[in-house]
Structures are given as C-alpha cells and as structure tokens.
C-alpha cells in the first residue's frame, strides 16, 4: 500500500497483516507515517495505491460500502475528540443512534456495559471537562467499543496524558487485548509494546524497516535505524543514567 500527498510519498510500499486477535504495535520517529498508516486503514485517507482488507472485505474496493466498512473499525486518537457539550452517556449513545440506528434503550445498555469495561461505570453523567485526561481517553475507548468494532486502531492513545494517568489507559488496552480484540497501536510505550504486542513494526521514512515478535524487535533489534530509534525513545536526550559510583 502506498500513500502520497501531492508529490510527497509518505507511505512507500507497506505490506502488513494482522490475524484476528493480534495486537500489532507500530513504532517509529515523528513523520515516519504512523498516523497516515492508521488513517488509511480506517479510510480517513484514501491510499494512493494498493489494497486494504479488513475481515475478508477489501475496503479499498470502489464497490465497497465505505460507511459499512468503517463501522467495523474503531479509532482512538491522541486527543480524545469527545463532544464537550454532551455528558459521557451522550458521547457514547449519540454515534450508536446516529450511525447504527439503535434505539435509546439499546444504546444506553451498550454504553453502560462499555463504561464498566473501562472502569468508569460511575461517571456516566459527567461532562468531559469534569474528567481527567486519562478518564476522557477511557471514555473515547468506550465510545469506540460501543460501535461493536472488529478492529481497534489507537494513535498514540497515551501521549497527551500526564505520566500518572498513562497506566489506567494502558490497563484498558491490555484487557482488550486479553479479550481477543484485533488491535493496531501506535505507541512510544516500549514496555507496553513488549508486554502486550504480538508483533512490533518499526516504520521509518514510510517503509517498514523491521518487524517481528515484540521481544525481538524491542529487545534485540537487527537494524541500526531501529536501534538508534529505541535508544532515543528509551533514553531521551538529557536523561542520562548516572555513571556507577566509584568503588571506595
Ligand atoms: N494531510 C496531509 N497533507 C500533506 N502531508 C501530510 C498530511 N498528513 C501527513 N502528511 C505528511 O506525511 C508525513 C507523515 O505524517 P504522519 O502524521 O503519518 O507521521 P507520524 O509518524 O504519525 O508522526 P508523529 O509521530 O509526529 O505523529 C509527514 O511528513 C507529514 O507532514
Ligand atoms: Mg502521528
């Protein structure tokens, strides 16, 4: 699959697959095309060339019903994109009613079930502004889940959060993975990738430089570019491990 914006080729021949229930983590430097890749899978961007298939349906086929295809794919963004004027329950029920045509009773039941799943059963009446970033992100996840997706895409779901809120969101992702959800997660959380991902894909300059089992790609990368990137992510500039104390 390829994607260009004008004559800027952003994705230059990506060939990836995920089996049902797989968790694929996508890592790579800023500008490498991670978001564009996810946006293509959800048809928020139309690939310039190539095909994308979800659960046996080629969603890039011009004859495919794009709205129906999109409904099978949930997406969660770095910024939560909740409706500020609706309470949590409203955020979860509106898309179900509008897009899936569910009646209110059905939509509310599904919403409550998914709020419980992300640990927010008691916040249904809160407005987004009354919630922490981590809670807002969990609401966004519950909203996506309420649409009954077969695949969930996460684009840096914890990057906008204060460090102490990251864990709650990752716990939800971990649980979803455990429940067998097929997931693609763009993340800089290497410990999470290593623990939860079946596969890690390292993207750089619009190509897959390296992919494989998480423990191998994160723990023992083959390519110099991957090693370089991991060094920078794991040891950001300015944060140096102190030298060992001199022995007396
Ligand atoms: N709508 C667009 N029009 C033109 N260029 C775009 C568009 N979207 C993305 N790009 C370009 O595509 C390249 C890849 O962008 P993308 O957002 O996919 O990178 P990324 O890996 O997600 O980066 P980051 O880690 O900063 O989120 C960048 O050079 C970006 O400027
Ligand atoms: Mg991005």
mmCIF file of C-alpha atoms and ligand atoms in Angstrom:
data_model
loop_
_atom_site.group_PDB
_atom_site.id
_atom_site.type_symbol
_atom_site.label_atom_id
_atom_site.label_comp_id
_atom_site.label_asym_id
_atom_site.label_seq_id
_atom_site.Cartn_x
_atom_site.Cartn_y
_atom_site.Cartn_z
ATOM 1 C CA UNK A 1 0.000 0.000 0.000
ATOM 2 C CA UNK A 2 1.216 3.498 -0.814
ATOM 3 C CA UNK A 3 0.119 6.969 0.125
ATOM 4 C CA UNK A 4 1.269 10.297 -1.257
ATOM 5 C CA UNK A 5 0.209 13.827 -0.518
ATOM 6 C CA UNK A 6 0.897 15.686 -3.765
ATOM 7 C CA UNK A 7 4.359 14.524 -4.778
ATOM 8 C CA UNK A 8 5.351 13.748 -1.183
ATOM 9 C CA UNK A 9 5.332 9.987 -0.874
ATOM 10 C CA UNK A 10 4.573 9.318 2.790
ATOM 11 C CA UNK A 11 3.987 5.560 2.734
ATOM 12 C CA UNK A 12 6.250 3.855 0.258
ATOM 13 C CA UNK A 13 5.096 0.277 -0.080
ATOM 14 C CA UNK A 14 3.693 -1.025 3.181
ATOM 15 C CA UNK A 15 2.790 -4.713 3.363
ATOM 16 C CA UNK A 16 1.307 -5.669 6.715
ATOM 17 C CA UNK A 17 -1.243 -8.069 8.062
ATOM 18 C CA UNK A 18 -2.786 -8.861 11.411
ATOM 19 C CA UNK A 19 -4.609 -12.089 12.186
ATOM 20 C CA UNK A 20 -7.818 -11.862 14.203
ATOM 21 C CA UNK A 21 -6.908 -11.231 17.848
ATOM 22 C CA UNK A 22 -3.440 -9.926 17.015
ATOM 23 C CA UNK A 23 -2.017 -6.847 18.679
ATOM 24 C CA UNK A 24 0.363 -5.009 16.382
ATOM 25 C CA UNK A 25 2.296 -2.077 17.796
ATOM 26 C CA UNK A 26 3.630 0.466 15.328
ATOM 27 C CA UNK A 27 6.647 2.465 16.415
ATOM 28 C CA UNK A 28 8.821 4.963 14.591
ATOM 29 C CA UNK A 29 10.075 8.536 14.580
ATOM 30 C CA UNK A 30 7.885 11.586 14.076
ATOM 31 C CA UNK A 31 6.892 11.964 10.440
ATOM 32 C CA UNK A 32 7.571 8.334 9.580
ATOM 33 C CA UNK A 33 3.948 7.840 8.517
ATOM 34 C CA UNK A 34 2.443 6.044 11.538
ATOM 35 C CA UNK A 35 -0.718 8.158 11.719
ATOM 36 C CA UNK A 36 -1.106 8.107 7.953
ATOM 37 C CA UNK A 37 -0.934 4.315 8.032
ATOM 38 C CA UNK A 38 -3.698 4.095 10.647
ATOM 39 C CA UNK A 39 -5.766 6.705 8.840
ATOM 40 C CA UNK A 40 -5.514 4.675 5.638
ATOM 41 C CA UNK A 41 -6.704 1.511 7.430
ATOM 42 C CA UNK A 42 -9.760 3.472 8.555
ATOM 43 C CA UNK A 43 -10.138 5.154 5.140
ATOM 44 C CA UNK A 44 -9.802 8.578 6.720
ATOM 45 C CA UNK A 45 -7.166 8.807 3.994
ATOM 46 C CA UNK A 46 -7.554 7.028 0.698
ATOM 47 C CA UNK A 47 -4.418 5.075 -0.249
ATOM 48 C CA UNK A 48 -2.787 6.204 -3.486
ATOM 49 C CA UNK A 49 -2.105 2.606 -4.490
ATOM 50 C CA UNK A 50 -2.607 -0.853 -3.105
ATOM 51 C CA UNK A 51 -5.351 -2.640 -1.235
ATOM 52 C CA UNK A 52 -6.547 -2.865 2.352
ATOM 53 C CA UNK A 53 -8.635 -5.793 3.509
ATOM 54 C CA UNK A 54 -10.462 -5.990 6.829
ATOM 55 C CA UNK A 55 -12.019 -9.289 7.832
ATOM 56 C CA UNK A 56 -12.140 -10.520 4.240
ATOM 57 C CA UNK A 57 -13.661 -7.325 2.789
ATOM 58 C CA UNK A 58 -11.443 -5.203 0.581
ATOM 59 C CA UNK A 59 -12.285 -1.769 1.910
ATOM 60 C CA UNK A 60 -10.313 -0.040 -0.839
ATOM 61 C CA UNK A 61 -12.529 -1.652 -3.494
ATOM 62 C CA UNK A 62 -14.557 1.210 -5.013
ATOM 63 C CA UNK A 63 -17.662 -1.016 -4.825
ATOM 64 C CA UNK A 64 -17.335 -1.498 -1.058
ATOM 65 C CA UNK A 65 -19.754 0.456 1.127
ATOM 66 C CA UNK A 66 -17.219 2.673 2.891
ATOM 67 C CA UNK A 67 -19.544 3.630 5.746
ATOM 68 C CA UNK A 68 -20.314 -0.007 6.471
ATOM 69 C CA UNK A 69 -16.609 -0.868 6.316
ATOM 70 C CA UNK A 70 -15.680 1.993 8.637
ATOM 71 C CA UNK A 71 -18.188 0.854 11.229
ATOM 72 C CA UNK A 72 -16.157 -2.302 11.679
ATOM 73 C CA UNK A 73 -13.080 -0.289 12.647
ATOM 74 C CA UNK A 74 -12.847 1.743 15.841
ATOM 75 C CA UNK A 75 -10.308 4.520 16.153
ATOM 76 C CA UNK A 76 -8.948 6.301 19.200
ATOM 77 C CA UNK A 77 -6.815 9.410 18.805
ATOM 78 C CA UNK A 78 -4.181 11.111 20.902
ATOM 79 C CA UNK A 79 -6.619 13.961 21.573
ATOM 80 C CA UNK A 80 -9.792 12.314 22.758
ATOM 81 C CA UNK A 81 -12.239 14.176 20.485
ATOM 82 C CA UNK A 82 -15.178 13.879 22.862
ATOM 83 C CA UNK A 83 -18.228 16.082 22.326
ATOM 84 C CA UNK A 84 -17.776 18.737 25.048
ATOM 85 C CA UNK A 85 -21.475 19.622 25.218
ATOM 86 C CA UNK A 86 -22.610 16.040 25.873
ATOM 87 C CA UNK A 87 -22.178 14.066 29.058
ATOM 88 C CA UNK A 88 -20.383 10.736 28.976
ATOM 89 C CA UNK A 89 -23.540 8.743 28.294
ATOM 90 C CA UNK A 90 -24.459 11.154 25.491
ATOM 91 C CA UNK A 91 -20.997 10.789 23.972
ATOM 92 C CA UNK A 92 -21.443 7.024 23.882
ATOM 93 C CA UNK A 93 -25.062 6.852 22.743
ATOM 94 C CA UNK A 94 -25.170 9.564 20.053
ATOM 95 C CA UNK A 95 -22.987 7.734 17.497
ATOM 96 C CA UNK A 96 -24.803 4.456 18.152
ATOM 97 C CA UNK A 97 -28.151 6.100 17.475
ATOM 98 C CA UNK A 98 -26.986 8.208 14.516
ATOM 99 C CA UNK A 99 -24.731 5.721 12.763
ATOM 100 C CA UNK A 100 -26.142 2.344 13.789
ATOM 101 C CA UNK A 101 -29.782 3.398 14.229
ATOM 102 C CA UNK A 102 -30.026 1.865 17.694
ATOM 103 C CA UNK A 103 -32.909 2.988 19.878
ATOM 104 C CA UNK A 104 -32.051 4.856 23.072
ATOM 105 C CA UNK A 105 -32.609 1.932 25.395
ATOM 106 C CA UNK A 106 -30.315 -0.338 23.411
ATOM 107 C CA UNK A 107 -27.663 2.383 23.032
ATOM 108 C CA UNK A 108 -27.697 3.135 26.764
ATOM 109 C CA UNK A 109 -27.342 -0.541 27.664
ATOM 110 C CA UNK A 110 -24.354 -0.938 25.350
ATOM 111 C CA UNK A 111 -22.839 2.318 26.620
ATOM 112 C CA UNK A 112 -23.106 1.267 30.262
ATOM 113 C CA UNK A 113 -21.566 -2.094 29.523
ATOM 114 C CA UNK A 114 -18.564 -0.452 27.870
ATOM 115 C CA UNK A 115 -18.190 2.210 30.559
ATOM 116 C CA UNK A 116 -17.939 -0.605 33.078
ATOM 117 C CA UNK A 117 -15.335 -2.224 30.868
ATOM 118 C CA UNK A 118 -13.086 0.848 31.072
ATOM 119 C CA UNK A 119 -13.730 1.314 34.793
ATOM 120 C CA UNK A 120 -15.992 4.372 34.503
ATOM 121 C CA UNK A 121 -19.449 2.980 35.263
ATOM 122 C CA UNK A 122 -19.947 5.711 37.873
ATOM 123 C CA UNK A 123 -19.112 8.645 35.554
ATOM 124 C CA UNK A 124 -21.938 8.342 33.002
ATOM 125 C CA UNK A 125 -23.384 11.745 33.922
ATOM 126 C CA UNK A 126 -20.074 13.644 33.937
ATOM 127 C CA UNK A 127 -19.095 16.095 31.210
ATOM 128 C CA UNK A 128 -15.692 15.701 29.537
ATOM 129 C CA UNK A 129 -14.404 18.878 31.216
ATOM 130 C CA UNK A 130 -15.043 17.262 34.602
ATOM 131 C CA UNK A 131 -12.810 14.291 33.819
ATOM 132 C CA UNK A 132 -9.054 13.809 33.842
ATOM 133 C CA UNK A 133 -7.286 13.208 30.540
ATOM 134 C CA UNK A 134 -6.963 9.533 31.345
ATOM 135 C CA UNK A 135 -10.675 9.264 32.088
ATOM 136 C CA UNK A 136 -11.532 11.147 28.892
ATOM 137 C CA UNK A 137 -9.387 8.767 26.901
ATOM 138 C CA UNK A 138 -11.119 5.787 28.510
ATOM 139 C CA UNK A 139 -14.473 7.337 27.570
ATOM 140 C CA UNK A 140 -13.211 7.672 23.996
ATOM 141 C CA UNK A 141 -12.253 3.989 24.044
ATOM 142 C CA UNK A 142 -15.672 3.023 25.444
ATOM 143 C CA UNK A 143 -17.324 5.119 22.742
ATOM 144 C CA UNK A 144 -15.399 3.293 20.028
ATOM 145 C CA UNK A 145 -16.168 -0.084 21.605
ATOM 146 C CA UNK A 146 -19.877 0.762 21.753
ATOM 147 C CA UNK A 147 -19.947 0.666 17.968
ATOM 148 C CA UNK A 148 -19.008 -3.021 18.106
ATOM 149 C CA UNK A 149 -15.828 -2.838 16.022
ATOM 150 C CA UNK A 150 -13.911 -5.887 14.818
ATOM 151 C CA UNK A 151 -10.652 -3.961 14.815
ATOM 152 C CA UNK A 152 -9.447 -1.120 17.029
ATOM 153 C CA UNK A 153 -6.844 1.430 15.956
ATOM 154 C CA UNK A 154 -5.082 3.547 18.554
ATOM 155 C CA UNK A 155 -2.923 6.509 17.542
ATOM 156 C CA UNK A 156 -0.655 7.360 20.478
ATOM 157 C CA UNK A 157 -3.514 6.967 22.967
ATOM 158 C CA UNK A 158 -1.387 7.951 25.957
ATOM 159 C CA UNK A 159 0.872 10.678 24.509
ATOM 160 C CA UNK A 160 -1.310 13.563 25.675
ATOM 161 C CA UNK A 161 -1.597 12.252 29.224
ATOM 162 C CA UNK A 162 0.238 13.113 32.408
ATOM 163 C CA UNK A 163 2.535 10.215 33.279
ATOM 164 C CA UNK A 164 0.476 9.124 36.268
ATOM 165 C CA UNK A 165 -2.619 8.680 34.059
ATOM 166 C CA UNK A 166 -0.956 6.555 31.392
ATOM 167 C CA UNK A 167 -1.202 3.326 33.380
ATOM 168 C CA UNK A 168 -5.016 3.318 33.584
ATOM 169 C CA UNK A 169 -5.359 3.665 29.820
ATOM 170 C CA UNK A 170 -2.739 1.019 29.112
ATOM 171 C CA UNK A 171 -4.556 -1.290 31.528
ATOM 172 C CA UNK A 172 -7.706 -0.945 29.399
ATOM 173 C CA UNK A 173 -5.737 -1.716 26.241
ATOM 174 C CA UNK A 174 -4.148 -4.699 27.921
ATOM 175 C CA UNK A 175 -7.577 -6.005 28.901
ATOM 176 C CA UNK A 176 -8.953 -5.517 25.399
ATOM 177 C CA UNK A 177 -6.005 -7.426 24.006
ATOM 178 C CA UNK A 178 -6.681 -10.177 26.525
ATOM 179 C CA UNK A 179 -10.313 -10.307 25.363
ATOM 180 C CA UNK A 180 -9.068 -11.052 21.849
ATOM 181 C CA UNK A 181 -9.621 -7.679 20.173
ATOM 182 C CA UNK A 182 -7.602 -7.174 16.998
ATOM 183 C CA UNK A 183 -5.611 -4.003 17.563
ATOM 184 C CA UNK A 184 -3.099 -1.714 15.872
ATOM 185 C CA UNK A 185 -1.486 0.609 18.368
ATOM 186 C CA UNK A 186 0.885 3.445 17.533
ATOM 187 C CA UNK A 187 2.794 3.994 20.734
ATOM 188 C CA UNK A 188 6.023 5.115 22.307
ATOM 189 C CA UNK A 189 5.361 2.940 25.345
ATOM 190 C CA UNK A 190 8.002 0.308 24.729
ATOM 191 C CA UNK A 191 7.342 -1.634 27.906
ATOM 192 C CA UNK A 192 3.700 -1.913 26.879
ATOM 193 C CA UNK A 193 4.616 -2.940 23.327
ATOM 194 C CA UNK A 194 6.946 -5.562 24.637
ATOM 195 C CA UNK A 195 4.398 -6.962 27.043
ATOM 196 C CA UNK A 196 1.184 -6.827 25.020
ATOM 197 C CA UNK A 197 2.041 -6.773 21.317
ATOM 198 C CA UNK A 198 2.222 -9.944 19.304
ATOM 199 C CA UNK A 199 4.224 -8.024 16.734
ATOM 200 C CA UNK A 200 6.074 -4.741 16.634
ATOM 201 C CA UNK A 201 6.508 -2.857 13.374
ATOM 202 C CA UNK A 202 9.197 -0.207 13.115
ATOM 203 C CA UNK A 203 8.329 2.378 10.496
ATOM 204 C CA UNK A 204 10.852 4.916 9.247
ATOM 205 C CA UNK A 205 10.589 7.139 6.194
ATOM 206 C CA UNK A 206 7.367 5.478 5.060
ATOM 207 C CA UNK A 207 8.722 1.937 4.932
ATOM 208 C CA UNK A 208 8.694 -0.954 7.363
ATOM 209 C CA UNK A 209 12.340 -1.187 8.386
ATOM 210 C CA UNK A 210 11.856 -4.053 10.774
ATOM 211 C CA UNK A 211 9.016 -6.144 12.151
ATOM 212 C CA UNK A 212 8.734 -9.216 14.287
ATOM 213 C CA UNK A 213 7.877 -10.527 17.726
ATOM 214 C CA UNK A 214 7.807 -7.693 20.247
ATOM 215 C CA UNK A 215 10.534 -9.074 22.467
ATOM 216 C CA UNK A 216 12.864 -9.410 19.484
ATOM 217 C CA UNK A 217 12.246 -6.032 17.816
ATOM 218 C CA UNK A 218 12.297 -4.057 21.068
ATOM 219 C CA UNK A 219 14.785 -6.203 22.935
ATOM 220 C CA UNK A 220 17.212 -7.153 20.203
ATOM 221 C CA UNK A 221 16.660 -5.124 17.019
ATOM 222 C CA UNK A 222 18.575 -6.152 13.908
ATOM 223 C CA UNK A 223 18.693 -2.820 12.071
ATOM 224 C CA UNK A 224 20.830 0.114 13.088
ATOM 225 C CA UNK A 225 17.936 2.545 12.456
ATOM 226 C CA UNK A 226 15.723 0.596 14.855
ATOM 227 C CA UNK A 227 18.463 0.542 17.477
ATOM 228 C CA UNK A 228 19.028 4.260 17.094
ATOM 229 C CA UNK A 229 15.335 4.976 17.474
ATOM 230 C CA UNK A 230 14.945 2.756 20.527
ATOM 231 C CA UNK A 231 17.978 4.349 22.158
ATOM 232 C CA UNK A 232 16.381 7.748 21.706
ATOM 233 C CA UNK A 233 12.957 6.624 22.985
ATOM 234 C CA UNK A 234 14.284 4.686 25.928
ATOM 235 C CA UNK A 235 16.916 7.257 26.881
ATOM 236 C CA UNK A 236 15.626 10.697 25.841
ATOM 237 C CA UNK A 237 18.259 13.413 25.420
ATOM 238 C CA UNK A 238 19.203 14.964 28.709
ATOM 239 C CA UNK A 239 18.211 11.965 30.758
ATOM 240 C CA UNK A 240 21.413 10.075 31.363
ATOM 241 C CA UNK A 241 21.797 7.149 33.661
ATOM 242 C CA UNK A 242 24.372 8.199 36.222
ATOM 243 C CA UNK A 243 27.765 6.513 35.976
ATOM 244 C CA UNK A 244 28.325 3.773 38.500
ATOM 245 C CA UNK A 245 29.505 5.101 41.832
ATOM 246 C CA UNK A 246 33.267 4.812 42.230
ATOM 247 C CA UNK A 247 34.179 1.910 44.443
ATOM 248 C CA UNK A 248 35.800 3.002 47.666
HETATM 249 N N1 LIG B 1 -2.990 15.656 5.052
HETATM 250 C C1 LIG B 1 -1.682 15.761 4.786
HETATM 251 N N2 LIG B 1 -1.249 16.525 3.769
HETATM 252 C C2 LIG B 1 0.067 16.620 3.479
HETATM 253 N N3 LIG B 1 1.049 15.970 4.138
HETATM 254 C C3 LIG B 1 0.684 15.192 5.151
HETATM 255 C C4 LIG B 1 -0.687 15.040 5.538
HETATM 256 N N4 LIG B 1 -0.741 14.191 6.576
HETATM 257 C C5 LIG B 1 0.528 13.833 6.848
HETATM 258 N N5 LIG B 1 1.383 14.432 5.991
HETATM 259 C C6 LIG B 1 2.844 14.245 5.969
HETATM 260 O O1 LIG B 1 3.106 12.869 5.990
HETATM 261 C C7 LIG B 1 4.257 12.573 6.772
HETATM 262 C C8 LIG B 1 3.896 11.531 7.791
HETATM 263 O O2 LIG B 1 2.969 12.078 8.708
HETATM 264 P P1 LIG B 1 2.322 11.225 9.871
HETATM 265 O O3 LIG B 1 1.422 12.132 10.602
HETATM 266 O O4 LIG B 1 1.743 9.984 9.291
HETATM 267 O O5 LIG B 1 3.604 10.867 10.726
HETATM 268 P P2 LIG B 1 3.693 10.200 12.182
HETATM 269 O O6 LIG B 1 4.640 9.070 12.067
HETATM 270 O O7 LIG B 1 2.328 9.897 12.668
HETATM 271 O O8 LIG B 1 4.359 11.352 13.046
HETATM 272 P P3 LIG B 1 4.126 11.754 14.608
HETATM 273 O O9 LIG B 1 4.926 10.765 15.408
HETATM 274 O O10 LIG B 1 4.689 13.127 14.697
HETATM 275 O O11 LIG B 1 2.657 11.687 14.883
HETATM 276 C C9 LIG B 1 4.712 13.895 7.348
HETATM 277 O O12 LIG B 1 5.786 14.382 6.569
HETATM 278 C C10 LIG B 1 3.507 14.780 7.228
HETATM 279 O O13 LIG B 1 3.871 16.116 7.081
HETATM 280 MG MG1 LIG B 2 1.203 10.564 14.308
#
